[in-house]
Amino acid sequence: MKLLVLSFYYAPDLSAGSFRTTALVRALSARLGAGDVVDVVTTQPNRYSSFKHEQPAEEQDGNVRVRRITLPSHASGMADQSRAFWTFQREARRLVGGEQYDAVFATSSRLFTAVLGSWVSRRSGAPLYLDIRDIFVDTIQDVLAGARGAVARVAFTGLERFALQRAARVNLVSNGFADYFRRRYPGLRYSYHTNGIDSEFLEPEARTPLPRPGGPGALPQVLYAGNIGEGQGLHVVLPPLAAALAGRARFTIIGDGGRRALLEKRIAELGLTNVELLPPMNRRQLIDAYRAADILFLHLNDLEAFRKVLPSKLFEYAATGKPLWAGVAGHAAEFLTAHVDNATVFAPCDVDAAVRQFDTIDLAWQPRTSFVRQFSREAISEAMAAELIGLARGVRT
């Protein structure tokens, strides 16, 4: 059996797509034999310009072959990202052009990897499994205003249709996507495997809090770790929120992205001394930062498209047992309320509501054992691997 896995991000890159795909490949490798092949086509680590870890262009590890495409240097702007995706699809098509596969898997947040998977599937006649992590058509219209957004929606709807109509199975990482896709593509077979908690966050040490620096009377330490882009809206909410809580809380922001410079500018304009910005860090360092924090902060910008999403970050946050303070709406808010104890939710970008909710946060640590058991990445990856292998074998699962 020969399986193709397409992912724009892969280990050691720092992104939800990387963590998800790496875990899936590990599960596939364990299920398949030495004569089988899992062919991974991805990129050199590129999620953040401040986190570069050059890897071999090709690696073989047992029955897994990983081929990495070098991208032109890019930041987080739309034009830069478009050039990067164009290079990825062009080189990926060259790499797999002469190959035959039993099934193709593509994981996609920005649609283009799904389109690439559809092209390979059509060329080789192999069934296609799409893992959809975002509704790009919705997002692009929210981000681009007016006529530009309307034109982009028409163009990307066509690309979405090209990708989805070829799929033999579609996984949606958020149940909030179900209505959108089922209305447009009612004949497809759907699964709902969310993002999950990676094994590093399940180790006993990772789930044991560190003593509070400065003792019981110290200011609460609020931590955000992740992308700093338009979608997260930190540049909108964090500076006025930190100003409102001056003398009452300290904020640490770990990450990078297209709105980091603007966030830094607004922090400087307000003269804030209770906010520290740090660059992206590896997962072991990140776990230590989680353990040292008192409150874990999550926020999505106030855009209609984000009412359907389920941020991958909340799974590892919840696994720590630390209090969550989340500015989210729609499905993410419903999920937190239903599944995560000691999660405090406020309306996105509403600083007054965030301050009110801050006053209700319980700083106690809670292990959240049932949540951890239900949403382990290993269990989710095993289920997806079984579906993909069944697809390759022609078994309806």
CSV table of N, CA and C in Angstrom, one decimal, residues 97-219:
chain,number,residue,atom,x,y,z
A,97,GLY,N,4.4,13.7,-9.6
A,97,GLY,CA,3.9,13.5,-10.9
A,97,GLY,C,3.9,12.1,-11.5
A,98,GLY,N,5.0,11.4,-11.2
A,98,GLY,CA,5.1,10.0,-11.7
A,98,GLY,C,4.8,8.9,-10.8
A,99,GLU,N,4.2,9.3,-9.6
A,99,GLU,CA,3.9,8.3,-8.6
A,99,GLU,C,2.4,7.8,-8.7
A,100,GLN,N,2.2,6.6,-8.2
A,100,GLN,CA,0.8,6.1,-8.1
A,100,GLN,C,0.5,5.8,-6.6
A,101,TYR,N,-0.7,6.2,-6.2
A,101,TYR,CA,-1.0,6.0,-4.7
A,101,TYR,C,-2.3,5.3,-4.6
A,102,ASP,N,-2.5,4.6,-3.4
A,102,ASP,CA,-3.8,4.0,-3.1
A,102,ASP,C,-4.8,4.9,-2.5
A,103,ALA,N,-4.3,6.0,-1.8
A,103,ALA,CA,-5.1,7.0,-1.3
A,103,ALA,C,-4.3,8.3,-1.1
A,104,VAL,N,-5.0,9.4,-1.1
A,104,VAL,CA,-4.3,10.7,-0.9
A,104,VAL,C,-5.0,11.4,0.3
A,105,PHE,N,-4.2,11.9,1.2
A,105,PHE,CA,-4.7,12.6,2.3
A,105,PHE,C,-4.1,14.1,2.2
A,106,ALA,N,-5.0,15.1,2.4
A,106,ALA,CA,-4.6,16.5,2.4
A,106,ALA,C,-5.3,17.2,3.6
A,107,THR,N,-4.5,17.9,4.3
A,107,THR,CA,-5.0,18.7,5.4
A,107,THR,C,-4.8,20.1,5.1
A,108,SER,N,-5.9,20.9,5.3
A,108,SER,CA,-5.9,22.3,4.7
A,108,SER,C,-6.7,23.2,5.6
A,109,SER,N,-6.0,24.4,5.9
A,109,SER,CA,-6.7,25.5,6.6
A,109,SER,C,-6.9,26.6,5.6
A,110,ARG,N,-6.1,26.7,4.6
A,110,ARG,CA,-6.2,27.8,3.6
A,110,ARG,C,-6.6,27.3,2.2
A,111,LEU,N,-7.2,26.2,2.1
A,111,LEU,CA,-7.8,25.7,0.9
A,111,LEU,C,-6.9,25.1,-0.1
A,112,PHE,N,-5.7,25.8,-0.3
A,112,PHE,CA,-4.8,25.4,-1.4
A,112,PHE,C,-4.3,24.0,-1.3
A,113,THR,N,-4.0,23.5,-0.1
A,113,THR,CA,-3.5,22.1,0.0
A,113,THR,C,-4.6,21.2,-0.4
A,114,ALA,N,-5.9,21.5,-0.1
A,114,ALA,CA,-7.0,20.7,-0.5
A,114,ALA,C,-7.1,20.6,-2.0
A,115,VAL,N,-6.9,21.8,-2.6
A,115,VAL,CA,-7.0,21.8,-4.1
A,115,VAL,C,-5.9,21.0,-4.7
A,116,LEU,N,-4.7,21.0,-4.1
A,116,LEU,CA,-3.5,20.2,-4.5
A,116,LEU,C,-3.9,18.7,-4.4
A,117,GLY,N,-4.5,18.4,-3.2
A,117,GLY,CA,-4.8,17.0,-3.0
A,117,GLY,C,-5.9,16.5,-4.0
A,118,SER,N,-6.8,17.4,-4.4
A,118,SER,CA,-7.8,17.0,-5.4
A,118,SER,C,-7.1,16.8,-6.8
A,119,TRP,N,-6.2,17.6,-7.1
A,119,TRP,CA,-5.4,17.5,-8.4
A,119,TRP,C,-4.7,16.1,-8.4
A,120,VAL,N,-4.0,15.8,-7.4
A,120,VAL,CA,-3.2,14.5,-7.3
A,120,VAL,C,-4.2,13.4,-7.4
A,121,SER,N,-5.3,13.5,-6.7
A,121,SER,CA,-6.3,12.4,-6.6
A,121,SER,C,-6.8,12.1,-8.0
A,122,ARG,N,-7.2,13.2,-8.7
A,122,ARG,CA,-7.8,13.1,-10.1
A,122,ARG,C,-6.7,12.5,-11.0
A,123,ARG,N,-5.5,12.9,-10.9
A,123,ARG,CA,-4.5,12.5,-11.9
A,123,ARG,C,-4.2,11.0,-11.7
A,124,SER,N,-4.1,10.5,-10.4
A,124,SER,CA,-3.8,9.1,-10.1
A,124,SER,C,-4.9,8.2,-10.0
A,125,GLY,N,-6.2,8.8,-9.9
A,125,GLY,CA,-7.3,7.9,-9.7
A,125,GLY,C,-7.5,7.4,-8.3
A,126,ALA,N,-6.7,7.9,-7.3
A,126,ALA,CA,-6.7,7.5,-5.9
A,126,ALA,C,-7.8,8.2,-5.2
A,127,PRO,N,-8.5,7.5,-4.2
A,127,PRO,CA,-9.5,8.2,-3.4
A,127,PRO,C,-8.8,9.3,-2.5
A,128,LEU,N,-9.6,10.4,-2.3
A,128,LEU,CA,-9.1,11.5,-1.6
A,128,LEU,C,-9.8,11.7,-0.2
A,129,TYR,N,-9.0,11.8,0.8
A,129,TYR,CA,-9.4,12.1,2.2
A,129,TYR,C,-9.0,13.6,2.5
A,130,LEU,N,-10.0,14.5,2.7
A,130,LEU,CA,-9.7,15.9,3.0
A,130,LEU,C,-9.9,16.1,4.5
A,131,ASP,N,-9.0,16.7,5.1
A,131,ASP,CA,-9.1,17.2,6.5
A,131,ASP,C,-9.2,18.7,6.5
A,132,ILE,N,-10.4,19.2,6.8
A,132,ILE,CA,-10.7,20.6,6.7
A,132,ILE,C,-10.6,21.3,8.0
A,133,ARG,N,-9.7,22.3,8.1
A,133,ARG,CA,-9.4,22.9,9.4
A,133,ARG,C,-9.9,24.4,9.5
A,134,ASP,N,-10.5,24.8,8.4
A,134,ASP,CA,-11.0,26.2,8.3
A,134,ASP,C,-12.0,26.3,7.1
A,135,ILE,N,-12.9,27.3,7.2
A,135,ILE,CA,-13.7,27.6,6.0
A,135,ILE,C,-13.1,28.8,5.4
A,136,PHE,N,-12.2,28.6,4.4
A,136,PHE,CA,-11.4,29.7,3.8
A,136,PHE,C,-12.3,30.7,3.1
A,137,VAL,N,-13.4,30.2,2.5
A,137,VAL,CA,-14.2,31.1,1.7
A,137,VAL,C,-14.9,32.1,2.7
A,138,ASP,N,-15.3,31.7,3.9
A,138,ASP,CA,-15.8,32.6,4.8
A,138,ASP,C,-14.8,33.6,5.4
A,139,THR,N,-13.6,33.0,5.7
A,139,THR,CA,-12.6,33.9,6.3
A,139,THR,C,-12.1,35.0,5.3
A,140,ILE,N,-11.9,34.6,4.1
A,140,ILE,CA,-11.4,35.6,3.1
A,140,ILE,C,-12.3,36.7,2.9
A,141,GLN,N,-13.6,36.5,2.9
A,141,GLN,CA,-14.6,37.5,2.8
A,141,GLN,C,-14.6,38.5,4.0
A,142,ASP,N,-14.4,37.9,5.2
A,142,ASP,CA,-14.4,38.7,6.4
A,142,ASP,C,-13.1,39.6,6.4
A,143,VAL,N,-12.0,39.0,5.9
A,143,VAL,CA,-10.7,39.8,6.0
A,143,VAL,C,-10.7,40.8,4.9
A,144,LEU,N,-11.2,40.5,3.7
A,144,LEU,CA,-11.1,41.5,2.6
A,144,LEU,C,-12.5,42.2,2.6
A,145,ALA,N,-12.4,43.5,2.6
A,145,ALA,CA,-13.7,44.3,2.7
A,145,ALA,C,-14.2,44.5,1.3
A,146,GLY,N,-15.6,44.7,1.3
A,146,GLY,CA,-16.3,45.2,0.1
A,146,GLY,C,-16.2,44.4,-1.1
A,147,ALA,N,-15.9,45.0,-2.3
A,147,ALA,CA,-15.9,44.3,-3.6
A,147,ALA,C,-14.8,43.3,-3.7
A,148,ARG,N,-13.7,43.6,-3.1
A,148,ARG,CA,-12.5,42.6,-3.1
A,148,ARG,C,-13.0,41.3,-2.4
A,149,GLY,N,-13.6,41.4,-1.3
A,149,GLY,CA,-14.1,40.2,-0.6
A,149,GLY,C,-15.1,39.4,-1.4
A,150,ALA,N,-16.0,40.1,-2.1
A,150,ALA,CA,-17.0,39.5,-2.9
A,150,ALA,C,-16.4,38.7,-4.0
A,151,VAL,N,-15.5,39.4,-4.7
A,151,VAL,CA,-14.8,38.7,-5.9
A,151,VAL,C,-14.0,37.5,-5.4
A,152,ALA,N,-13.3,37.7,-4.3
A,152,ALA,CA,-12.5,36.6,-3.7
A,152,ALA,C,-13.4,35.4,-3.3
A,153,ARG,N,-14.5,35.7,-2.8
A,153,ARG,CA,-15.4,34.6,-2.4
A,153,ARG,C,-15.9,33.8,-3.6
A,154,VAL,N,-16.2,34.5,-4.7
A,154,VAL,CA,-16.6,33.7,-5.9
A,154,VAL,C,-15.4,32.9,-6.4
A,155,ALA,N,-14.2,33.4,-6.5
A,155,ALA,CA,-13.1,32.7,-7.0
A,155,ALA,C,-12.8,31.5,-6.1
A,156,PHE,N,-12.8,31.7,-4.8
A,156,PHE,CA,-12.4,30.6,-3.8
A,156,PHE,C,-13.5,29.6,-3.7
A,157,THR,N,-14.7,30.0,-3.9
A,157,THR,CA,-15.8,29.0,-3.9
A,157,THR,C,-15.6,28.0,-5.0
A,158,GLY,N,-15.2,28.5,-6.2
A,158,GLY,CA,-14.9,27.6,-7.3
A,158,GLY,C,-13.8,26.6,-6.9
A,159,LEU,N,-12.7,27.1,-6.3
A,159,LEU,CA,-11.6,26.2,-5.9
A,159,LEU,C,-12.1,25.2,-4.8
A,160,GLU,N,-12.9,25.7,-3.9
A,160,GLU,CA,-13.4,24.8,-2.8
A,160,GLU,C,-14.3,23.7,-3.5
A,161,ARG,N,-15.1,24.0,-4.5
A,161,ARG,CA,-15.9,23.0,-5.1
A,161,ARG,C,-15.0,22.0,-5.8
A,162,PHE,N,-14.0,22.5,-6.5
A,162,PHE,CA,-13.0,21.6,-7.2
A,162,PHE,C,-12.4,20.6,-6.2
A,163,ALA,N,-12.1,21.1,-5.0
A,163,ALA,CA,-11.5,20.2,-4.0
A,163,ALA,C,-12.5,19.2,-3.4
A,164,LEU,N,-13.6,19.8,-2.9
A,164,LEU,CA,-14.6,18.9,-2.2
A,164,LEU,C,-15.3,17.9,-3.1
A,165,GLN,N,-15.6,18.2,-4.3
A,165,GLN,CA,-16.3,17.3,-5.1
A,165,GLN,C,-15.6,16.0,-5.4
A,166,ARG,N,-14.2,16.1,-5.3
A,166,ARG,CA,-13.4,14.9,-5.5
A,166,ARG,C,-13.3,14.0,-4.3
A,167,ALA,N,-13.6,14.5,-3.1
A,167,ALA,CA,-13.3,13.8,-1.9
A,167,ALA,C,-14.2,12.6,-1.6
A,168,ALA,N,-13.5,11.5,-1.2
A,168,ALA,CA,-14.3,10.3,-0.8
A,168,ALA,C,-14.7,10.4,0.6
A,169,ARG,N,-13.9,11.1,1.4
A,169,ARG,CA,-14.3,11.4,2.8
A,169,ARG,C,-13.7,12.8,3.2
A,170,VAL,N,-14.5,13.5,4.0
A,170,VAL,CA,-14.1,14.8,4.5
A,170,VAL,C,-14.2,14.8,6.0
A,171,ASN,N,-13.1,15.2,6.7
A,171,ASN,CA,-13.1,15.4,8.1
A,171,ASN,C,-13.2,16.9,8.4
A,172,LEU,N,-14.1,17.2,9.3
A,172,LEU,CA,-14.2,18.6,9.8
A,172,LEU,C,-13.7,18.7,11.2
A,173,VAL,N,-12.8,19.6,11.5
A,173,VAL,CA,-12.2,19.7,12.8
A,173,VAL,C,-13.1,20.4,13.8
A,174,SER,N,-14.2,21.0,13.3
A,174,SER,CA,-15.1,21.7,14.2
A,174,SER,C,-16.5,21.3,13.7
A,175,ASN,N,-17.4,20.9,14.7
A,175,ASN,CA,-18.8,20.7,14.4
A,175,ASN,C,-19.5,22.0,13.9
A,176,GLY,N,-18.8,23.1,14.2
A,176,GLY,CA,-19.4,24.4,13.7
A,176,GLY,C,-19.3,24.5,12.2
A,177,PHE,N,-18.5,23.7,11.5
A,177,PHE,CA,-18.4,23.7,10.1
A,177,PHE,C,-19.6,22.9,9.4
A,178,ALA,N,-20.2,22.1,10.2
A,178,ALA,CA,-21.1,21.1,9.6
A,178,ALA,C,-22.2,21.7,8.7
A,179,ASP,N,-22.9,22.7,9.2
A,179,ASP,CA,-24.0,23.3,8.4
A,179,ASP,C,-23.5,23.8,7.1
A,180,TYR,N,-22.4,24.5,7.1
A,180,TYR,CA,-21.8,25.1,5.9
A,180,TYR,C,-21.5,24.0,4.8
A,181,PHE,N,-20.8,23.0,5.2
A,181,PHE,CA,-20.4,22.0,4.2
A,181,PHE,C,-21.6,21.0,3.8
A,182,ARG,N,-22.4,20.7,4.8
A,182,ARG,CA,-23.5,19.7,4.4
A,182,ARG,C,-24.5,20.4,3.5
A,183,ARG,N,-24.7,21.7,3.6
A,183,ARG,CA,-25.7,22.3,2.7
A,183,ARG,C,-25.1,22.4,1.3
A,184,ARG,N,-23.8,22.6,1.2
A,184,ARG,CA,-23.2,22.8,-0.1
A,184,ARG,C,-22.8,21.5,-0.8
A,185,TYR,N,-22.4,20.5,0.0
A,185,TYR,CA,-21.9,19.2,-0.5
A,185,TYR,C,-22.6,18.1,0.3
A,186,PRO,N,-23.9,17.9,0.0
A,186,PRO,CA,-24.7,17.0,0.9
A,186,PRO,C,-24.4,15.5,0.7
A,187,GLY,N,-23.8,15.2,-0.5
A,187,GLY,CA,-23.6,13.7,-0.7
A,187,GLY,C,-22.3,13.2,-0.2
A,188,LEU,N,-21.5,14.0,0.5
A,188,LEU,CA,-20.2,13.5,1.0
A,188,LEU,C,-20.3,12.7,2.3
A,189,ARG,N,-19.2,11.9,2.6
A,189,ARG,CA,-19.1,11.2,3.8
A,189,ARG,C,-18.3,12.1,4.8
A,190,TYR,N,-18.8,12.4,5.9
A,190,TYR,CA,-18.2,13.3,6.9
A,190,TYR,C,-17.8,12.6,8.1
A,191,SER,N,-16.6,13.0,8.7
A,191,SER,CA,-16.2,12.7,10.0
A,191,SER,C,-16.0,14.0,10.8
A,192,TYR,N,-15.9,13.9,12.1
A,192,TYR,CA,-15.7,15.1,13.0
A,192,TYR,C,-14.6,14.8,14.0
A,193,HIS,N,-13.4,14.7,13.6
A,193,HIS,CA,-12.3,14.5,14.5
A,193,HIS,C,-11.6,15.8,14.7
A,194,THR,N,-11.7,16.3,16.0
A,194,THR,CA,-11.2,17.6,16.3
A,194,THR,C,-9.7,17.6,16.4
A,195,ASN,N,-9.1,18.8,16.6
A,195,ASN,CA,-7.8,18.8,17.1
A,195,ASN,C,-7.7,18.1,18.5
A,196,GLY,N,-6.5,17.8,18.9
A,196,GLY,CA,-6.4,17.1,20.2
A,196,GLY,C,-5.2,17.5,21.0
A,197,ILE,N,-5.0,16.7,22.0
A,197,ILE,CA,-3.9,17.0,23.0
A,197,ILE,C,-2.7,16.1,22.6
A,198,ASP,N,-1.6,16.7,22.4
A,198,ASP,CA,-0.4,15.9,22.0
A,198,ASP,C,0.2,15.3,23.3
A,199,SER,N,1.0,14.2,23.1
A,199,SER,CA,1.5,13.4,24.2
A,199,SER,C,2.3,14.2,25.2
A,200,GLU,N,3.1,15.2,24.6
A,200,GLU,CA,3.9,16.0,25.5
A,200,GLU,C,3.1,16.7,26.6
A,201,PHE,N,1.9,17.0,26.3
A,201,PHE,CA,1.0,17.8,27.3
A,201,PHE,C,0.3,16.8,28.2
A,202,LEU,N,0.4,15.5,28.0
A,202,LEU,CA,-0.2,14.5,28.8
A,202,LEU,C,0.7,13.9,29.9
A,203,GLU,N,2.0,14.2,29.8
A,203,GLU,CA,2.9,13.6,30.8
A,203,GLU,C,2.6,14.2,32.2
A,204,PRO,N,2.8,13.4,33.2
A,204,PRO,CA,2.4,13.9,34.6
A,204,PRO,C,3.1,15.2,34.9
A,205,GLU,N,4.4,15.3,34.5
A,205,GLU,CA,5.1,16.6,34.8
A,205,GLU,C,4.5,17.8,34.1
A,206,ALA,N,4.1,17.6,32.9
A,206,ALA,CA,3.5,18.7,32.1
A,206,ALA,C,2.2,19.2,32.7
A,207,ARG,N,1.5,18.3,33.5
A,207,ARG,CA,0.2,18.6,34.0
A,207,ARG,C,0.3,19.0,35.5
A,208,THR,N,1.5,19.2,36.0
A,208,THR,CA,1.7,19.6,37.4
A,208,THR,C,2.1,21.1,37.4
A,209,PRO,N,1.4,22.0,38.1
A,209,PRO,CA,1.7,23.4,38.1
A,209,PRO,C,3.0,23.7,38.9
A,210,LEU,N,3.7,24.7,38.5
A,210,LEU,CA,4.8,25.2,39.3
A,210,LEU,C,4.4,26.1,40.4
A,211,PRO,N,5.1,26.2,41.4
A,211,PRO,CA,4.7,27.2,42.5
A,211,PRO,C,4.7,28.6,41.9
A,212,ARG,N,3.7,29.4,42.4
A,212,ARG,CA,3.6,30.8,41.9
A,212,ARG,C,4.8,31.6,42.3
A,213,PRO,N,5.4,32.2,41.3
A,213,PRO,CA,6.5,33.1,41.6
A,213,PRO,C,6.1,34.3,42.5
A,214,GLY,N,6.8,34.6,43.5
A,214,GLY,CA,6.4,35.7,44.4
A,214,GLY,C,5.4,35.3,45.5
A,215,GLY,N,4.9,34.1,45.5
A,215,GLY,CA,4.0,33.7,46.5
A,215,GLY,C,2.6,34.0,46.3
A,216,PRO,N,1.7,33.8,47.3
A,216,PRO,CA,0.3,33.9,47.2
A,216,PRO,C,-0.2,35.3,46.8
A,217,GLY,N,0.6,36.4,47.2
A,217,GLY,CA,0.2,37.7,47.0
A,217,GLY,C,0.6,38.3,45.7
A,218,ALA,N,1.3,37.5,44.9
A,218,ALA,CA,1.8,38.1,43.6
A,218,ALA,C,0.7,38.3,42.6
A,219,LEU,N,1.0,39.2,41.6
A,219,LEU,CA,0.0,39.4,40.6
A,219,LEU,C,-0.2,38.2,39.8
